[in-house]
Coordinates of C-alpha atoms in Angstrom, one line a residue:
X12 CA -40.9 88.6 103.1
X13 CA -42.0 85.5 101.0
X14 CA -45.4 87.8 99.9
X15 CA -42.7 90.6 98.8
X16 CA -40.4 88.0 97.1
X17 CA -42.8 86.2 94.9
X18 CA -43.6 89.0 92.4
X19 CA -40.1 89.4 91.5
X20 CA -40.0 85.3 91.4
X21 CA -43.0 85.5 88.9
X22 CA -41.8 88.2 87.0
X23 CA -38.5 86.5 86.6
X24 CA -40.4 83.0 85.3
X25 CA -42.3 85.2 82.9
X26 CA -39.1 87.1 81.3
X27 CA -37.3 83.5 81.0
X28 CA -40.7 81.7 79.5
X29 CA -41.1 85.4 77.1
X30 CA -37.1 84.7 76.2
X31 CA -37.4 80.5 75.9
X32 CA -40.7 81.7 73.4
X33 CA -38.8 84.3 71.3
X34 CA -35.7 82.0 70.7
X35 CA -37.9 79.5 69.7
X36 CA -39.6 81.5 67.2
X37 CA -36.2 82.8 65.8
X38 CA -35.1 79.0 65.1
X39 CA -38.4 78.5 63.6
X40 CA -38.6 81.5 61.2
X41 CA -36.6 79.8 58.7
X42 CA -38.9 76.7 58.5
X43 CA -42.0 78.4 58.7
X44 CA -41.2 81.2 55.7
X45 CA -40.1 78.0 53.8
X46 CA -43.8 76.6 54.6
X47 CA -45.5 79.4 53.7
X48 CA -43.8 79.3 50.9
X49 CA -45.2 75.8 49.8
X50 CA -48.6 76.8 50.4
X51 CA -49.2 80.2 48.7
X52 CA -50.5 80.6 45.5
X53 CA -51.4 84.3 44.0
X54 CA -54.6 83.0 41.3
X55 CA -57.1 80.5 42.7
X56 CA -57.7 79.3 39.6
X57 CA -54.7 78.3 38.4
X58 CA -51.5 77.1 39.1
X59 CA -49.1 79.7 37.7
X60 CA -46.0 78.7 36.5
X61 CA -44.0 80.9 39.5
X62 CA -46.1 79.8 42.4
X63 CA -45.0 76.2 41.5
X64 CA -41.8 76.5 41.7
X65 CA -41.8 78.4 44.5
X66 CA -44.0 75.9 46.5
X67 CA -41.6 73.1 45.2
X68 CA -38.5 74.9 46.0
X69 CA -39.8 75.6 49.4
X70 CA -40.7 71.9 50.3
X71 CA -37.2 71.0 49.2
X72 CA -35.8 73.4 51.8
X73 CA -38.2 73.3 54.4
X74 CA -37.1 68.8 54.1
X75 CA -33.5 70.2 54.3
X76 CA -33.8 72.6 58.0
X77 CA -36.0 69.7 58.9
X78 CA -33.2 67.2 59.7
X79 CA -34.0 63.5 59.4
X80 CA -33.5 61.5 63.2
X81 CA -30.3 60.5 63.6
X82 CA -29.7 56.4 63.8
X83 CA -31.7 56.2 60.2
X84 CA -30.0 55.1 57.0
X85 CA -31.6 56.4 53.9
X86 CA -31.2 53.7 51.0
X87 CA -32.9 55.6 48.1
X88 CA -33.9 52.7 45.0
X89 CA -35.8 52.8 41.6
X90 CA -39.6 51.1 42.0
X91 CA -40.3 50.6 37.9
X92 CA -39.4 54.1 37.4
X93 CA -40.8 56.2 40.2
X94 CA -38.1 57.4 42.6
X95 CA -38.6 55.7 46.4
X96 CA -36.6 55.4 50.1
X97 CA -36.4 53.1 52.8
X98 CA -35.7 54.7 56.1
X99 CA -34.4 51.7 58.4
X100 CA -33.2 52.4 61.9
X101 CA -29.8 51.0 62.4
X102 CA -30.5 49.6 65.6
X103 CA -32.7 45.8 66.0
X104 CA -36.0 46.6 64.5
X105 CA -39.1 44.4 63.6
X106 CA -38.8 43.8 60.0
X107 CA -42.1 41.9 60.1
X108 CA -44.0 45.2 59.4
X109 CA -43.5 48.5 57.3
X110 CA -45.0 51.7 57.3
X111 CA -45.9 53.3 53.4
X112 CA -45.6 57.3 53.3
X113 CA -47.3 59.0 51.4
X114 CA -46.4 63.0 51.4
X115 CA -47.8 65.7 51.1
X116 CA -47.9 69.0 48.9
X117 CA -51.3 69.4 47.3
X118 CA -50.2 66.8 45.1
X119 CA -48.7 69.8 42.9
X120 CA -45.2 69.4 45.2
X121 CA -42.7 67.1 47.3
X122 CA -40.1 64.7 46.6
X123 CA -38.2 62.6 48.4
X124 CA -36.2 65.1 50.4
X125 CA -39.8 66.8 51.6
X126 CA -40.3 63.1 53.2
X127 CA -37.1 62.4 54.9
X128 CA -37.9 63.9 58.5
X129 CA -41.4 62.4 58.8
X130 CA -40.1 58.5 57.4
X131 CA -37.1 59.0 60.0
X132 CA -39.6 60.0 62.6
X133 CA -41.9 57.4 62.0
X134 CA -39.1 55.1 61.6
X135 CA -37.8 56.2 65.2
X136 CA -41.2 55.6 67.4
X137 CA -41.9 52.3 65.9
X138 CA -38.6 50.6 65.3
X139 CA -40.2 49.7 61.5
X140 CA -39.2 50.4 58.1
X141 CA -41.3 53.2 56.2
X142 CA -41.1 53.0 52.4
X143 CA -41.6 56.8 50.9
X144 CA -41.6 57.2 47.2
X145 CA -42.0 60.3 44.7
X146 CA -45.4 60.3 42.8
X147 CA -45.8 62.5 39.8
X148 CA -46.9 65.6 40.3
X149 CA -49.9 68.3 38.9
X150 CA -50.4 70.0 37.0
X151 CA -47.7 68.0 34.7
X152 CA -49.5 64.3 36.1
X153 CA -53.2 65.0 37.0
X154 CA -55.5 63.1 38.7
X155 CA -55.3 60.2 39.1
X156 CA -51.6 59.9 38.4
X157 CA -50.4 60.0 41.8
X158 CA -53.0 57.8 43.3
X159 CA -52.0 55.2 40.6
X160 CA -48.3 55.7 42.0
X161 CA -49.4 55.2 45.6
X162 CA -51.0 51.4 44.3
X163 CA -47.7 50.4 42.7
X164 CA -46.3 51.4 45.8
X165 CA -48.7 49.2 47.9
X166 CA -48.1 46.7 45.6
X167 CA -44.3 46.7 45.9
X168 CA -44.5 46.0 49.2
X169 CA -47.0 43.1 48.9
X170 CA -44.4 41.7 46.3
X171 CA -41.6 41.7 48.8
X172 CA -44.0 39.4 51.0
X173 CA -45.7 41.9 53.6
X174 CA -49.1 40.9 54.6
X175 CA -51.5 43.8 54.0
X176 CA -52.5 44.0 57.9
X177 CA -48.3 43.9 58.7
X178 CA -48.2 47.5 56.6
X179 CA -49.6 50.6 58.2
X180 CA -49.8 53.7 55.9
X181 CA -49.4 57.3 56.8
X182 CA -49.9 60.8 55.0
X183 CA -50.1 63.9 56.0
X184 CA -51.6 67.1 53.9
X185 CA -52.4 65.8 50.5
X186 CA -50.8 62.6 51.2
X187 CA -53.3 62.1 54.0
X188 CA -56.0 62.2 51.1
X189 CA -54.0 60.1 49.1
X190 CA -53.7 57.0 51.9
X191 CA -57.5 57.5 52.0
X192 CA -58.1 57.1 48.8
X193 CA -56.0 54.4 48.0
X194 CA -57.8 52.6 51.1
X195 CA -61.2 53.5 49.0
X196 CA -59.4 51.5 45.6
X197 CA -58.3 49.1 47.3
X198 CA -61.7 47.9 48.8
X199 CA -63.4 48.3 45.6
X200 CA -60.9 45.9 43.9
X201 CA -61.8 43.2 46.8
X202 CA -58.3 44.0 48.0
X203 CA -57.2 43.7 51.9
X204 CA -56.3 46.9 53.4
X205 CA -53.6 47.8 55.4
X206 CA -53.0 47.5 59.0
X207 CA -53.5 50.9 60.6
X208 CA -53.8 54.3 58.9
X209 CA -51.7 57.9 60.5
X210 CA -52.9 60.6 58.9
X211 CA -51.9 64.0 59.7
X212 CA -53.2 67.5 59.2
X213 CA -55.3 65.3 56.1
X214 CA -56.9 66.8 52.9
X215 CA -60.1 64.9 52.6
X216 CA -62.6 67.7 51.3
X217 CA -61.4 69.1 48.2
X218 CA -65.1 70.9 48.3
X219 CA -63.9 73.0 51.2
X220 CA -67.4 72.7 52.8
X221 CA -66.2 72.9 56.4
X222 CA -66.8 75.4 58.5
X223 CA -62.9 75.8 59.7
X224 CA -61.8 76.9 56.2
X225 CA -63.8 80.0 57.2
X226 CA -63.4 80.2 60.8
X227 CA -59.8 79.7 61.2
X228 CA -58.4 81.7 57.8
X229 CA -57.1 84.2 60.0
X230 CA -55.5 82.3 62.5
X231 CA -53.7 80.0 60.1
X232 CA -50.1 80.4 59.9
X233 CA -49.1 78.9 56.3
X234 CA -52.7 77.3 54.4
X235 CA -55.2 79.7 52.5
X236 CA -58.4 78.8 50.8
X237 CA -56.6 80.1 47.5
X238 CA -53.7 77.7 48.0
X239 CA -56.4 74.6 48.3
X240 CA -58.6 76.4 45.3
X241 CA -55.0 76.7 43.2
X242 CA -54.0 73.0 43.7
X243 CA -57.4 71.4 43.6
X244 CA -57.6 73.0 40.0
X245 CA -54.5 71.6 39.0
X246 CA -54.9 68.1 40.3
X247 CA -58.4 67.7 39.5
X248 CA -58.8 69.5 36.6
X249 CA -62.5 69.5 35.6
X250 CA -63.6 66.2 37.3
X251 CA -66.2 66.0 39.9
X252 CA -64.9 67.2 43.4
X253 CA -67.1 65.6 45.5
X254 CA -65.9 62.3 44.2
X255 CA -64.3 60.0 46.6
X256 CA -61.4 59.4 44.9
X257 CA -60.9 63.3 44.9
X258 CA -62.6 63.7 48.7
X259 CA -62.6 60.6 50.6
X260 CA -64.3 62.2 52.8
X261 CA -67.7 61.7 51.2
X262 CA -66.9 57.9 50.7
X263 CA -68.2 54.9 52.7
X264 CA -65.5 53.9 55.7
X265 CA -67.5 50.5 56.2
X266 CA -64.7 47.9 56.5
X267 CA -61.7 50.6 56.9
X268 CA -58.5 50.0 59.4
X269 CA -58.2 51.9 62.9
X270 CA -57.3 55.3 62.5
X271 CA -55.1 58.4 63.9
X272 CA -55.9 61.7 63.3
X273 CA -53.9 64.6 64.4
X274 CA -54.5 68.1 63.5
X275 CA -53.5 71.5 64.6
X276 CA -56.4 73.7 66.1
X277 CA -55.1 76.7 64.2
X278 CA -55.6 75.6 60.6
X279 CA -58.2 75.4 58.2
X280 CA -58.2 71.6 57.2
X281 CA -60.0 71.3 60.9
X282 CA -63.2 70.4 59.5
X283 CA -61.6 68.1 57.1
X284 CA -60.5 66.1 60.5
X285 CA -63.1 66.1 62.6
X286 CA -66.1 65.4 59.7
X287 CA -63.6 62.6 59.0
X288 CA -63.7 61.4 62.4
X289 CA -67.4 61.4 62.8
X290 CA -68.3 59.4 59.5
X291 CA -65.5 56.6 60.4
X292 CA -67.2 56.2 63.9
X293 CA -70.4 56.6 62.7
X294 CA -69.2 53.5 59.7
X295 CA -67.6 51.8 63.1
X296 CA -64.1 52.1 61.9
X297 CA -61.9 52.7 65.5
X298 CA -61.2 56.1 65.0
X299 CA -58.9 58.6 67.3
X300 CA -59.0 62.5 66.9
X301 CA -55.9 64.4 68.5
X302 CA -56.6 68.2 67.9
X303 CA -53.3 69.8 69.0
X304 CA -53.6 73.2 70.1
X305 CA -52.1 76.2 69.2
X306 CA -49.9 74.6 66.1
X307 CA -50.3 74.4 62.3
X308 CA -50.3 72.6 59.6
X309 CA -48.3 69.4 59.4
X310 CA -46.3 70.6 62.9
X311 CA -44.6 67.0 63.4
X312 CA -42.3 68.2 61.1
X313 CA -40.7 70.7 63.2
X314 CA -38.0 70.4 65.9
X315 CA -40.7 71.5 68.6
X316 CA -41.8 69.5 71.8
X317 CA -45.4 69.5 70.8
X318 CA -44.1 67.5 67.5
X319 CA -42.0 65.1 69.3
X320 CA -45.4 64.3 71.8
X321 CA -47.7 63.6 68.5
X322 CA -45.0 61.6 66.9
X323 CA -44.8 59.5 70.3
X324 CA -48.4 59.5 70.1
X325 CA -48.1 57.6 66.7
X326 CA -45.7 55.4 67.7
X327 CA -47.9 54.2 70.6
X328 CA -51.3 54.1 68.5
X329 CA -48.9 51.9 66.3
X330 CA -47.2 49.9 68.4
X331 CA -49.6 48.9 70.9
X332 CA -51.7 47.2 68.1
X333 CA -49.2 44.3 67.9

């Protein structure tokens, strides 16, 4: 009897896991053709005047179906003339230490909306305050205007009293590249650096020399090499790529903070994660590597389980610091 029983058992689990899958990718659909929309691009050597718009619109929307955490308050402010947030959780929270957010978008898109459901994330798993603010854009602002926005945010924060080890800084995408970077002008000033770095799905090789931007273009859901060609070219303009104040990834990590990396299997940033990983271990910076499978880019974002693991992930890299 039980031998007769348990194919029907199994093909009943299968039907409800095929039906959990399908709803699931129904409530999704709307956030992922937003995505897609931020990182397509139809020249790769230029950013037309359409595909901007459309990438910004998108991140606009996609920060919109992604809903902040609830229990957040969102107190946006002027910083000398650059739009910025705090997220603060309403509940008791340790206002000895902040987290600065950088986002992402190729550093041709975002704003503050785009940054809302990571900061309230964040802002959830570690009980802290996370400062986002809006740096000017490319191809309007190139190189190295944004960069110089991230430093007056750093420096707003050190202003309002916060050691540089109490302030962990997080980006993901483009903004991943940006927290490395400012990490890499910060040393060379003589500076202190921050307390931990998050950096998700990160940018660090605007060279696209790793092998994943090859071996994972067909399985990536929302990135193309055109995209990263198309927004590198409007960032950078004509300086030299390899730099690493364009790719941090080619810089020295001697001296830099422990680090979490998380990345989805599926996308072609990979490399950019795991090369990462290697030279901060190999410079003797504590280094983590999460490869997430089965997920794109930037998937904390999105009101799936796999999301709400990594964030907890975060919040105990963070947390268990202190």
């Amino acid at each position: 009897m039980d031998s007769e029983k348990t194919p029907l058992h199994m093909k009943l689990v299968r039907r409800t896991t095929e039906q959990k899958a399908a709803a699931e990718q129904r409530r999704l659909a709307p956030m992922m053709r937003a995505l897609k929309a931020i990182h397509s691009a139809t020249s790769p050597e230029s950013m037309a005047p359409d595909d901007l718009e459309r990438q910004r619109s998108g991140q606009e929307l996609l920060g919109r179906l992604a809903a902040p955490m609830l229990g957040m308050s969102w107190e946006p402010f002027e910083l000398s003339g650059m739009n910025a947030a705090w997220v603060r959780p309403d509940r008791g929270h340790d206002k000895r230490r902040a987290i600065l957010y950088c986002h992402g978008g190729g550093y041709t898109s975002g704003n503050l909306g785009y940054s809302r459901p990571l900061a309230s994330k964040m802002a959830n798993v570690t009980g802290w305050e996370v400062l986002s603010f809006e740096y000017r854009l490319a191809p309007e602002h190139p190189f190295p205007a944004a960069v110089d926005d991230a430093m007056k945010a750093w420096d707003y924060l050190m202003y309002q009293g916060y050691g540089a080890r109490d302030v962990m800084v997080a980006g993901d995408s483009a903004g991943g590249n940006m927290a490395l970077v400012l990490c890499h002008r910060l040393r060379a000033a003589g500076r202190r650096l921050p307390g931990r770095l998050i950096l998700m799905s990160p940018w660090t090789d605007m060279t696209a020399s790793g092998k994943s931007y090859a071996e994972r273009a067909d399985i990536d859901p929302t990135i193309s090499l055109d995209y990263i060609k198309a927004v590198r070219s409007a960032y950078a303009r004509d300086a030299d790529l390899s730099s690493p104040l364009l790719s941090p990834l080619f810089g020295d990590f001697t001296g830099f903070p422990p680090t979490l990396i998380q990345v989805g299997s599926n996308e072609i940033l990979l490399s950019d994660s795991i090369r990462l990983r290697d030279r901060m271990l190999a410079a003797r910076v504590p280094c983590q590597l999460e490869v997430w499978n089965d997920v794109w880019h930037v998937f904390q974002m999105f009101p799936i389980k796999k999301a709400n693991q990594a964030m907890e992930s975060i919040g105990r890299f963070l947390l268990e610091q202190f």
